[in-house]
Amino acid sequence: MKSILSCLILLLFFQLNTYQILAQEMRIVYTSETLQIEQISPNTFVHISYLNTNDFGKVACNGMLVVHEGEAVVFDTPANEEASVELINWLENDKKSKVKGVVATHFHWDCLGGLNEFHAKKIPSYASTKTIELAKAAGYPTPEKGFKKKMNLKAGDLIVINQFLGEGHTKDNFVAYVPSDKVLFGGCMIKEFGAGNGYLGDANVPAWPSTVRKVKSAFPEDILVIPGHGKIGGTELLDYTIELFEKK
């Protein structure tokens, strides 16, 4: 009983610490009916767009932006073409930044639904080779350049690490990490605190907890974590996701 209570107290401490950091850094810098952009650290932003689904209704979808020295990299497109145009325009006009690339962290529509708008602007697109294969098979917009396990991209002189660590939400899901800002974009592999299972149609549920453990061990402990949907947190989101799918 004491052990459980200690764990709960520790979890609460990490949550409060994370929310204090977010309160200091986070601010809404753009909002419309179709898109919202929030700054969460000196060089990192979250973009939020909306996907209409049959099973879950209107779903808010998170993506990440890294902006530095007049350059930007987008992680997951907004969920539709209209919001993608807004995002590109905001980066080019408001941030005066060239979009150097767009990355799809898995093959579902909420990651690449706006990809054609990026291609129309001649913006290079990246994903794992598995994501490219699955997107083609699904008839979705398809990223151009692939990698197998790990790929680094730069916005200005800031490195972003893209790494596949195993299957979970899908066979191809990977994460993106910004070392300078200590921000991890977990995408749909990582759940917000208190979330349910979500869509499991393409999931490898037995592998999911071990994959998230690999994510947790690959990056520092004092990080901000962006889930694919819902509120940002800290490493408690990784722990919550592990626990959620270990019960399955």
PDB file of C-alpha atoms in Angstrom:
ATOM      1  CA  MET A   1       0.000   0.000   0.000  1.00  0.00           C
ATOM      2  CA  LYS A   2       2.842   2.391   0.881  1.00  0.00           C
ATOM      3  CA  SER A   3       4.544   1.539  -2.409  1.00  0.00           C
ATOM      4  CA  ILE A   4       1.409   2.363  -4.431  1.00  0.00           C
ATOM      5  CA  LEU A   5       0.900   5.615  -2.516  1.00  0.00           C
ATOM      6  CA  SER A   6       4.527   6.597  -3.110  1.00  0.00           C
ATOM      7  CA  CYS A   7       4.135   5.973  -6.838  1.00  0.00           C
ATOM      8  CA  LEU A   8       0.992   8.105  -6.976  1.00  0.00           C
ATOM      9  CA  ILE A   9       2.697  10.956  -5.109  1.00  0.00           C
ATOM     10  CA  LEU A  10       5.704  10.753  -7.457  1.00  0.00           C
ATOM     11  CA  LEU A  11       3.439  10.771 -10.497  1.00  0.00           C
ATOM     12  CA  LEU A  12       1.589  13.824  -9.189  1.00  0.00           C
ATOM     13  CA  PHE A  13       4.911  15.593  -8.606  1.00  0.00           C
ATOM     14  CA  PHE A  14       6.034  14.970 -12.197  1.00  0.00           C
ATOM     15  CA  GLN A  15       2.685  16.137 -13.555  1.00  0.00           C
ATOM     16  CA  LEU A  16       2.772  19.370 -11.515  1.00  0.00           C
ATOM     17  CA  ASN A  17       6.365  20.029 -12.567  1.00  0.00           C
ATOM     18  CA  THR A  18       5.486  19.468 -16.221  1.00  0.00           C
ATOM     19  CA  TYR A  19       2.463  21.755 -16.044  1.00  0.00           C
ATOM     20  CA  GLN A  20       4.553  24.496 -14.386  1.00  0.00           C
ATOM     21  CA  ILE A  21       7.064  24.314 -17.242  1.00  0.00           C
ATOM     22  CA  LEU A  22       4.274  24.390 -19.810  1.00  0.00           C
ATOM     23  CA  ALA A  23       2.589  27.340 -18.090  1.00  0.00           C
ATOM     24  CA  GLN A  24       5.839  29.298 -18.351  1.00  0.00           C
ATOM     25  CA  GLU A  25       6.485  28.467 -22.013  1.00  0.00           C
ATOM     26  CA  MET A  26       3.178  27.681 -23.725  1.00  0.00           C
ATOM     27  CA  ARG A  27       1.260  30.369 -25.541  1.00  0.00           C
ATOM     28  CA  ILE A  28      -1.187  30.353 -28.440  1.00  0.00           C
ATOM     29  CA  VAL A  29       0.379  32.145 -31.400  1.00  0.00           C
ATOM     30  CA  TYR A  30      -2.245  31.415 -34.071  1.00  0.00           C
ATOM     31  CA  THR A  31      -5.870  30.303 -34.022  1.00  0.00           C
ATOM     32  CA  SER A  32      -8.685  29.842 -36.535  1.00  0.00           C
ATOM     33  CA  GLU A  33     -11.645  27.503 -36.953  1.00  0.00           C
ATOM     34  CA  THR A  34      -9.408  24.875 -38.570  1.00  0.00           C
ATOM     35  CA  LEU A  35      -5.974  25.332 -36.997  1.00  0.00           C
ATOM     36  CA  GLN A  36      -4.317  26.319 -33.729  1.00  0.00           C
ATOM     37  CA  ILE A  37      -0.589  26.744 -33.098  1.00  0.00           C
ATOM     38  CA  GLU A  38       0.947  26.819 -29.613  1.00  0.00           C
ATOM     39  CA  GLN A  39       4.555  27.564 -28.709  1.00  0.00           C
ATOM     40  CA  ILE A  40       5.761  25.162 -25.999  1.00  0.00           C
ATOM     41  CA  SER A  41       9.515  25.860 -25.909  1.00  0.00           C
ATOM     42  CA  PRO A  42      11.953  28.335 -27.497  1.00  0.00           C
ATOM     43  CA  ASN A  43      12.011  26.558 -30.872  1.00  0.00           C
ATOM     44  CA  THR A  44       9.150  24.063 -30.749  1.00  0.00           C
ATOM     45  CA  PHE A  45       5.445  24.465 -31.482  1.00  0.00           C
ATOM     46  CA  VAL A  46       2.401  22.204 -31.523  1.00  0.00           C
ATOM     47  CA  HIS A  47      -0.077  22.513 -34.379  1.00  0.00           C
ATOM     48  CA  ILE A  48      -3.617  21.294 -33.755  1.00  0.00           C
ATOM     49  CA  SER A  49      -6.079  20.512 -36.561  1.00  0.00           C
ATOM     50  CA  TYR A  50      -9.317  18.553 -36.729  1.00  0.00           C
ATOM     51  CA  LEU A  51     -10.287  15.258 -38.351  1.00  0.00           C
ATOM     52  CA  ASN A  52     -13.897  14.139 -38.797  1.00  0.00           C
ATOM     53  CA  THR A  53     -14.175  10.404 -38.090  1.00  0.00           C
ATOM     54  CA  ASN A  54     -17.032   7.903 -38.122  1.00  0.00           C
ATOM     55  CA  ASP A  55     -16.082   6.221 -34.843  1.00  0.00           C
ATOM     56  CA  PHE A  56     -14.817   9.115 -32.703  1.00  0.00           C
ATOM     57  CA  GLY A  57     -16.484  12.220 -34.171  1.00  0.00           C
ATOM     58  CA  LYS A  58     -14.408  15.391 -34.617  1.00  0.00           C
ATOM     59  CA  VAL A  59     -10.919  14.625 -33.312  1.00  0.00           C
ATOM     60  CA  ALA A  60      -8.202  17.174 -32.495  1.00  0.00           C
ATOM     61  CA  CYS A  61      -4.874  16.040 -33.966  1.00  0.00           C
ATOM     62  CA  ASN A  62      -1.441  17.189 -32.803  1.00  0.00           C
ATOM     63  CA  GLY A  63       1.643  17.777 -34.903  1.00  0.00           C
ATOM     64  CA  MET A  64       4.977  19.452 -34.164  1.00  0.00           C
ATOM     65  CA  LEU A  65       6.923  22.346 -35.664  1.00  0.00           C
ATOM     66  CA  VAL A  66      10.596  23.096 -35.118  1.00  0.00           C
ATOM     67  CA  VAL A  67      11.561  26.630 -36.159  1.00  0.00           C
ATOM     68  CA  HIS A  68      15.044  28.123 -35.970  1.00  0.00           C
ATOM     69  CA  GLU A  69      17.131  30.665 -37.873  1.00  0.00           C
ATOM     70  CA  GLY A  70      14.595  31.173 -40.652  1.00  0.00           C
ATOM     71  CA  GLU A  71      13.990  27.463 -41.267  1.00  0.00           C
ATOM     72  CA  ALA A  72      11.195  25.117 -40.218  1.00  0.00           C
ATOM     73  CA  VAL A  73      10.446  21.407 -40.245  1.00  0.00           C
ATOM     74  CA  VAL A  74       6.862  20.129 -39.862  1.00  0.00           C
ATOM     75  CA  PHE A  75       6.096  16.829 -38.159  1.00  0.00           C
ATOM     76  CA  ASP A  76       2.791  15.352 -39.351  1.00  0.00           C
ATOM     77  CA  THR A  77       0.710  17.505 -41.635  1.00  0.00           C
ATOM     78  CA  PRO A  78      -2.524  19.029 -40.407  1.00  0.00           C
ATOM     79  CA  ALA A  79      -5.434  16.660 -40.945  1.00  0.00           C
ATOM     80  CA  ASN A  80      -6.691  18.369 -44.109  1.00  0.00           C
ATOM     81  CA  GLU A  81      -5.480  20.496 -47.002  1.00  0.00           C
ATOM     82  CA  GLU A  82      -7.105  23.752 -45.837  1.00  0.00           C
ATOM     83  CA  ALA A  83      -5.304  23.702 -42.481  1.00  0.00           C
ATOM     84  CA  SER A  84      -2.068  22.694 -44.198  1.00  0.00           C
ATOM     85  CA  VAL A  85      -2.204  25.804 -46.402  1.00  0.00           C
ATOM     86  CA  GLU A  86      -2.798  27.922 -43.286  1.00  0.00           C
ATOM     87  CA  LEU A  87       0.181  26.344 -41.553  1.00  0.00           C
ATOM     88  CA  ILE A  88       2.550  26.851 -44.474  1.00  0.00           C
ATOM     89  CA  ASN A  89       1.412  30.465 -44.854  1.00  0.00           C
ATOM     90  CA  TRP A  90       1.912  31.138 -41.138  1.00  0.00           C
ATOM     91  CA  LEU A  91       5.442  29.736 -41.212  1.00  0.00           C
ATOM     92  CA  GLU A  92       6.392  31.659 -44.346  1.00  0.00           C
ATOM     93  CA  ASN A  93       4.642  34.967 -43.605  1.00  0.00           C
ATOM     94  CA  ASP A  94       4.522  35.279 -39.805  1.00  0.00           C
ATOM     95  CA  LYS A  95       7.680  33.386 -38.881  1.00  0.00           C
ATOM     96  CA  LYS A  96       9.581  34.365 -42.061  1.00  0.00           C
ATOM     97  CA  SER A  97      10.790  30.786 -42.246  1.00  0.00           C
ATOM     98  CA  LYS A  98      11.427  28.469 -45.165  1.00  0.00           C
ATOM     99  CA  VAL A  99       9.791  25.066 -44.708  1.00  0.00           C
ATOM    100  CA  LYS A 100      12.692  22.684 -45.262  1.00  0.00           C
ATOM    101  CA  GLY A 101      10.672  19.504 -44.935  1.00  0.00           C
ATOM    102  CA  VAL A 102       7.584  17.714 -43.676  1.00  0.00           C
ATOM    103  CA  VAL A 103       7.692  14.371 -41.861  1.00  0.00           C
ATOM    104  CA  ALA A 104       4.896  11.794 -41.535  1.00  0.00           C
ATOM    105  CA  THR A 105       5.380   9.715 -38.373  1.00  0.00           C
ATOM    106  CA  HIS A 106       3.017   6.967 -39.560  1.00  0.00           C
ATOM    107  CA  PHE A 107       0.722   6.297 -42.511  1.00  0.00           C
ATOM    108  CA  HIS A 108      -2.686   7.299 -41.091  1.00  0.00           C
ATOM    109  CA  TRP A 109      -4.582  10.247 -42.573  1.00  0.00           C
ATOM    110  CA  ASP A 110      -4.078  12.469 -39.513  1.00  0.00           C
ATOM    111  CA  CYS A 111      -0.335  12.428 -40.288  1.00  0.00           C
ATOM    112  CA  LEU A 112      -0.340  13.012 -44.038  1.00  0.00           C
ATOM    113  CA  GLY A 113      -3.813  14.233 -45.042  1.00  0.00           C
ATOM    114  CA  GLY A 114      -2.404  17.617 -46.105  1.00  0.00           C
ATOM    115  CA  LEU A 115       0.714  16.291 -47.814  1.00  0.00           C
ATOM    116  CA  ASN A 116      -0.348  17.301 -51.335  1.00  0.00           C
ATOM    117  CA  GLU A 117      -0.271  20.976 -50.304  1.00  0.00           C
ATOM    118  CA  PHE A 118       3.347  20.615 -49.171  1.00  0.00           C
ATOM    119  CA  HIS A 119       4.253  18.873 -52.420  1.00  0.00           C
ATOM    120  CA  ALA A 120       2.541  21.657 -54.387  1.00  0.00           C
ATOM    121  CA  LYS A 121       4.986  24.073 -52.717  1.00  0.00           C
ATOM    122  CA  LYS A 122       7.946  21.793 -53.606  1.00  0.00           C
ATOM    123  CA  ILE A 123       8.562  21.042 -49.917  1.00  0.00           C
ATOM    124  CA  PRO A 124      10.462  17.730 -49.475  1.00  0.00           C
ATOM    125  CA  SER A 125       8.619  15.024 -47.510  1.00  0.00           C
ATOM    126  CA  TYR A 126      10.090  12.282 -45.348  1.00  0.00           C
ATOM    127  CA  ALA A 127       8.925   9.102 -43.626  1.00  0.00           C
ATOM    128  CA  SER A 128      10.101   5.599 -42.876  1.00  0.00           C
ATOM    129  CA  THR A 129      10.229   3.210 -45.822  1.00  0.00           C
ATOM    130  CA  LYS A 130       7.465   1.222 -44.111  1.00  0.00           C
ATOM    131  CA  THR A 131       5.266   4.350 -43.913  1.00  0.00           C
ATOM    132  CA  ILE A 132       5.800   5.008 -47.624  1.00  0.00           C
ATOM    133  CA  GLU A 133       4.861   1.411 -48.420  1.00  0.00           C
ATOM    134  CA  LEU A 134       1.703   1.508 -46.271  1.00  0.00           C
ATOM    135  CA  ALA A 135       0.604   4.935 -47.540  1.00  0.00           C
ATOM    136  CA  LYS A 136       0.893   3.749 -51.148  1.00  0.00           C
ATOM    137  CA  ALA A 137      -1.115   0.607 -50.363  1.00  0.00           C
ATOM    138  CA  ALA A 138      -3.846   2.703 -48.707  1.00  0.00           C
ATOM    139  CA  GLY A 139      -4.033   5.112 -51.660  1.00  0.00           C
ATOM    140  CA  TYR A 140      -3.006   8.042 -49.467  1.00  0.00           C
ATOM    141  CA  PRO A 141      -0.659  10.940 -50.299  1.00  0.00           C
ATOM    142  CA  THR A 142       2.809   9.434 -50.150  1.00  0.00           C
ATOM    143  CA  PRO A 143       6.022  10.868 -48.665  1.00  0.00           C
ATOM    144  CA  GLU A 144       8.943  11.064 -51.079  1.00  0.00           C
ATOM    145  CA  LYS A 145      12.094  10.218 -49.112  1.00  0.00           C
ATOM    146  CA  GLY A 146      12.415   7.209 -46.800  1.00  0.00           C
ATOM    147  CA  PHE A 147      14.647   5.919 -44.010  1.00  0.00           C
ATOM    148  CA  LYS A 148      14.799   2.571 -42.239  1.00  0.00           C
ATOM    149  CA  LYS A 149      15.603   3.068 -38.556  1.00  0.00           C
ATOM    150  CA  LYS A 150      16.913   6.570 -37.903  1.00  0.00           C
ATOM    151  CA  MET A 151      17.217   9.906 -39.670  1.00  0.00           C
ATOM    152  CA  ASN A 152      18.315  13.351 -38.500  1.00  0.00           C
ATOM    153  CA  LEU A 153      16.880  16.562 -39.950  1.00  0.00           C
ATOM    154  CA  LYS A 154      17.790  20.180 -39.234  1.00  0.00           C
ATOM    155  CA  ALA A 155      15.898  23.428 -38.779  1.00  0.00           C
ATOM    156  CA  GLY A 156      18.642  26.034 -38.812  1.00  0.00           C
ATOM    157  CA  ASP A 157      21.364  24.360 -36.780  1.00  0.00           C
ATOM    158  CA  LEU A 158      18.930  22.436 -34.545  1.00  0.00           C
ATOM    159  CA  ILE A 159      18.916  18.680 -35.005  1.00  0.00           C
ATOM    160  CA  VAL A 160      15.715  16.643 -34.794  1.00  0.00           C
ATOM    161  CA  ILE A 161      16.154  12.887 -34.346  1.00  0.00           C
ATOM    162  CA  ASN A 162      13.586  10.675 -36.072  1.00  0.00           C
ATOM    163  CA  GLN A 163      13.758   7.086 -34.867  1.00  0.00           C
ATOM    164  CA  PHE A 164      11.772   3.878 -35.305  1.00  0.00           C
ATOM    165  CA  LEU A 165      11.907   1.841 -32.092  1.00  0.00           C
ATOM    166  CA  GLY A 166       9.220  -0.769 -32.730  1.00  0.00           C
ATOM    167  CA  GLU A 167       5.571  -1.361 -33.552  1.00  0.00           C
ATOM    168  CA  GLY A 168       2.627  -0.103 -31.522  1.00  0.00           C
ATOM    169  CA  HIS A 169      -0.225   2.073 -32.787  1.00  0.00           C
ATOM    170  CA  THR A 170       0.871   0.956 -36.264  1.00  0.00           C
ATOM    171  CA  LYS A 171       3.674  -1.148 -37.754  1.00  0.00           C
ATOM    172  CA  ASP A 172       5.513   1.972 -38.878  1.00  0.00           C
ATOM    173  CA  ASN A 173       5.083   4.513 -36.038  1.00  0.00           C
ATOM    174  CA  PHE A 174       8.214   6.416 -35.062  1.00  0.00           C
ATOM    175  CA  VAL A 175       9.049   9.332 -32.775  1.00  0.00           C
ATOM    176  CA  ALA A 176      10.827  12.675 -33.280  1.00  0.00           C
ATOM    177  CA  TYR A 177      13.029  14.243 -30.592  1.00  0.00           C
ATOM    178  CA  VAL A 178      14.355  17.820 -30.347  1.00  0.00           C
ATOM    179  CA  PRO A 179      17.455  17.609 -28.093  1.00  0.00           C
ATOM    180  CA  SER A 180      17.921  21.386 -27.741  1.00  0.00           C
ATOM    181  CA  ASP A 181      14.399  21.844 -26.342  1.00  0.00           C
ATOM    182  CA  LYS A 182      13.995  18.392 -24.770  1.00  0.00           C
ATOM    183  CA  VAL A 183      10.710  17.835 -26.582  1.00  0.00           C
ATOM    184  CA  LEU A 184       9.549  14.431 -27.807  1.00  0.00           C
ATOM    185  CA  PHE A 185       6.831  14.111 -30.436  1.00  0.00           C
ATOM    186  CA  GLY A 186       5.384  10.675 -29.708  1.00  0.00           C
ATOM    187  CA  GLY A 187       2.589  10.911 -32.236  1.00  0.00           C
ATOM    188  CA  CYS A 188      -0.285   8.449 -31.985  1.00  0.00           C
ATOM    189  CA  MET A 189       1.953   5.868 -30.330  1.00  0.00           C
ATOM    190  CA  ILE A 190       1.716   7.932 -27.133  1.00  0.00           C
ATOM    191  CA  LYS A 191      -1.602   8.579 -25.361  1.00  0.00           C
ATOM    192  CA  GLU A 192      -2.584  11.645 -23.381  1.00  0.00           C
ATOM    193  CA  PHE A 193      -3.077  11.011 -19.670  1.00  0.00           C
ATOM    194  CA  GLY A 194      -6.474   9.377 -19.084  1.00  0.00           C
ATOM    195  CA  ALA A 195      -7.118   8.490 -22.750  1.00  0.00           C
ATOM    196  CA  GLY A 196      -8.728   5.268 -23.909  1.00  0.00           C
ATOM    197  CA  ASN A 197      -7.381   2.776 -26.437  1.00  0.00           C
ATOM    198  CA  GLY A 198      -8.418   4.706 -29.536  1.00  0.00           C
ATOM    199  CA  TYR A 199      -8.293   3.085 -32.967  1.00  0.00           C
ATOM    200  CA  LEU A 200      -6.571  -0.317 -32.903  1.00  0.00           C
ATOM    201  CA  GLY A 201      -7.282  -1.503 -36.450  1.00  0.00           C
ATOM    202  CA  ASP A 202      -3.618  -1.320 -37.510  1.00  0.00           C
ATOM    203  CA  ALA A 203      -2.047  -1.795 -34.074  1.00  0.00           C
ATOM    204  CA  ASN A 204       0.390  -4.352 -32.707  1.00  0.00           C
ATOM    205  CA  VAL A 205      -0.958  -4.255 -29.154  1.00  0.00           C
ATOM    206  CA  PRO A 206       1.344  -6.943 -27.653  1.00  0.00           C
ATOM    207  CA  ALA A 207       4.438  -5.040 -28.869  1.00  0.00           C
ATOM    208  CA  TRP A 208       3.164  -1.584 -27.900  1.00  0.00           C
ATOM    209  CA  PRO A 209       4.317  -1.458 -24.226  1.00  0.00           C
ATOM    210  CA  SER A 210       7.820  -2.733 -24.998  1.00  0.00           C
ATOM    211  CA  THR A 211       8.191  -0.215 -27.825  1.00  0.00           C
ATOM    212  CA  VAL A 212       7.271   2.670 -25.500  1.00  0.00           C
ATOM    213  CA  ARG A 213       9.774   1.345 -22.953  1.00  0.00           C
ATOM    214  CA  LYS A 214      12.430   1.609 -25.657  1.00  0.00           C
ATOM    215  CA  VAL A 215      11.336   5.188 -26.328  1.00  0.00           C
ATOM    216  CA  LYS A 216      11.585   5.983 -22.630  1.00  0.00           C
ATOM    217  CA  SER A 217      15.104   4.549 -22.358  1.00  0.00           C
ATOM    218  CA  ALA A 218      16.311   6.220 -25.570  1.00  0.00           C
ATOM    219  CA  PHE A 219      15.712   9.803 -24.404  1.00  0.00           C
ATOM    220  CA  PRO A 220      16.315  11.803 -21.189  1.00  0.00           C
ATOM    221  CA  GLU A 221      13.783  11.771 -18.363  1.00  0.00           C
ATOM    222  CA  ASP A 222      13.151  15.515 -18.065  1.00  0.00           C
ATOM    223  CA  ILE A 223      11.335  15.952 -21.363  1.00  0.00           C
ATOM    224  CA  LEU A 224       8.054  17.329 -22.649  1.00  0.00           C
ATOM    225  CA  VAL A 225       5.993  14.749 -24.519  1.00  0.00           C
ATOM    226  CA  ILE A 226       3.516  15.576 -27.297  1.00  0.00           C
ATOM    227  CA  PRO A 227       0.923  12.826 -27.841  1.00  0.00           C
ATOM    228  CA  GLY A 228      -0.866  12.376 -31.153  1.00  0.00           C
ATOM    229  CA  HIS A 229      -4.092  13.659 -29.602  1.00  0.00           C
ATOM    230  CA  GLY A 230      -4.829  15.603 -26.430  1.00  0.00           C
ATOM    231  CA  LYS A 231      -2.787  17.410 -23.808  1.00  0.00           C
ATOM    232  CA  ILE A 232       0.980  17.630 -23.639  1.00  0.00           C
ATOM    233  CA  GLY A 233       2.697  16.173 -20.574  1.00  0.00           C
ATOM    234  CA  GLY A 234       5.946  14.668 -19.378  1.00  0.00           C
ATOM    235  CA  THR A 235       7.219  11.115 -19.113  1.00  0.00           C
ATOM    236  CA  GLU A 236       4.047  10.185 -17.224  1.00  0.00           C
ATOM    237  CA  LEU A 237       2.451   9.917 -20.686  1.00  0.00           C
ATOM    238  CA  LEU A 238       4.937   7.198 -21.578  1.00  0.00           C
ATOM    239  CA  ASP A 239       4.211   5.361 -18.318  1.00  0.00           C
ATOM    240  CA  TYR A 240       0.465   5.733 -18.831  1.00  0.00           C
ATOM    241  CA  THR A 241       0.664   4.318 -22.362  1.00  0.00           C
ATOM    242  CA  ILE A 242       2.716   1.347 -21.186  1.00  0.00           C
ATOM    243  CA  GLU A 243       0.236   0.596 -18.429  1.00  0.00           C
ATOM    244  CA  LEU A 244      -2.786   1.030 -20.707  1.00  0.00           C
ATOM    245  CA  PHE A 245      -1.680  -1.583 -23.224  1.00  0.00           C
ATOM    246  CA  GLU A 246      -0.162  -4.006 -20.759  1.00  0.00           C
ATOM    247  CA  LYS A 247      -3.720  -4.520 -19.535  1.00  0.00           C
ATOM    248  CA  LYS A 248      -4.928  -5.603 -22.967  1.00  0.00           C
TER     249      LYS A 248
END
